[in-house]
Short mmCIF file of C-alpha atoms in Angstrom, two decimals:
data_model
loop_
_atom_site.label_atom_id
_atom_site.label_comp_id
_atom_site.label_asym_id
_atom_site.label_seq_id
_atom_site.Cartn_x
_atom_site.Cartn_y
_atom_site.Cartn_z
CA MET A 1 -13.06 91.87 106.90
CA THR A 2 -15.68 94.55 107.30
CA SER A 3 -18.24 95.35 109.96
CA ARG A 4 -20.85 93.66 107.76
CA ASP A 5 -19.06 90.31 107.87
CA PRO A 6 -20.62 87.92 110.40
CA GLY A 7 -17.18 87.06 111.81
CA TYR A 8 -16.25 90.69 112.42
CA LEU A 9 -15.60 91.61 116.04
CA SER A 10 -14.60 95.10 117.02
CA VAL A 11 -12.56 95.71 120.17
CA HIS A 12 -13.37 99.41 120.17
CA ALA A 13 -16.58 100.88 121.45
CA ALA A 14 -18.93 102.39 118.91
CA PRO A 15 -19.50 106.15 119.16
CA THR A 16 -22.34 107.06 121.49
CA SER A 17 -24.08 110.21 122.60
CA GLY A 18 -20.98 111.76 124.16
CA ALA A 19 -22.14 111.21 127.72
CA PRO A 20 -19.94 112.42 130.60
CA GLY A 21 -17.27 109.91 131.49
CA GLU A 22 -17.24 108.45 128.01
CA GLU A 23 -14.08 110.37 127.16
CA ALA A 24 -12.35 108.87 130.19
CA ASP A 25 -13.48 105.38 129.14
CA MET A 26 -12.06 105.88 125.67
CA ALA A 27 -8.81 107.20 127.15
CA SER A 28 -8.55 104.12 129.37
CA GLU A 29 -9.14 101.90 126.37
CA ASP A 30 -6.47 103.75 124.37
CA LYS A 31 -4.00 103.43 127.25
CA ALA A 32 -4.69 99.71 127.47
CA ASP A 33 -4.19 99.31 123.70
CA ASN A 34 -0.92 101.22 123.91
CA LYS A 35 0.32 99.07 126.80
CA ILE A 36 -0.56 95.93 124.84
CA GLN A 37 1.45 97.26 121.90
CA GLU A 38 4.42 97.86 124.23
CA LEU A 39 4.16 94.32 125.64
CA LYS A 40 3.89 92.77 122.17
CA GLY A 41 6.97 94.75 121.20
CA LYS A 42 8.86 93.45 124.21
CA ALA A 43 7.90 89.90 123.27
CA LYS A 44 9.01 90.41 119.65
CA GLU A 45 12.30 91.87 120.82
CA SER A 46 12.91 88.94 123.17
CA VAL A 47 12.10 86.35 120.50
CA GLY A 48 14.27 88.20 118.00
CA LYS A 49 17.20 88.15 120.41
CA ALA A 50 16.65 84.48 121.23
CA VAL A 51 16.64 83.33 117.60
CA GLY A 52 19.19 85.86 116.33
CA ASN A 53 16.70 87.70 114.11
CA GLU A 54 17.80 91.34 114.14
CA SER A 55 14.83 92.44 112.04
CA LEU A 56 12.31 91.01 114.51
CA GLU A 57 14.27 92.48 117.41
CA ALA A 58 14.23 95.93 115.77
CA GLU A 59 10.51 95.65 115.01
CA GLY A 60 9.90 94.84 118.65
CA LYS A 61 11.85 97.88 119.80
CA LYS A 62 9.89 100.03 117.34
CA ASP A 63 6.56 98.70 118.65
CA GLN A 64 7.63 99.45 122.21
CA THR A 65 8.62 102.99 121.29
CA VAL A 66 5.36 103.65 119.42
CA GLY A 67 3.28 102.33 122.34
CA SER A 68 5.28 104.41 124.79
CA LEU A 69 4.91 107.59 122.74
CA LYS A 70 1.18 107.04 122.38
CA ASN A 71 0.90 106.64 126.17
CA ALA A 72 2.82 109.89 126.62
CA GLY A 73 0.31 111.59 124.33
CA GLU A 74 -2.56 110.20 126.41
CA LYS A 75 -0.95 111.62 129.56
CA VAL A 76 -0.73 115.05 127.92
CA LYS A 77 -4.41 114.85 126.96
CA ASP A 78 -5.26 113.82 130.53
CA ALA A 79 -3.44 116.87 131.86
CA PHE A 80 -5.59 119.15 129.72
CA ARG A 81 -8.82 117.34 130.66
CA ASP A 82 -8.36 118.06 134.35
#
């Protein structure tokens, strides 16, 4: 699916003029996306454990770790913004 397809819906904001506060909005959006990835990972891990699927459980743990590391990176960027 591309942005030209009528059914295409983007969850990310389009680039704008670079107005003040926009960077903080993007950071908040990134943090929310990362938290969602962590929560999806937790769900995958739980389902994997429940059904005995080690592959799904491992994928869930990986997703949690990736989301957590991305959030750590956002915190570092926040520290340098202040």
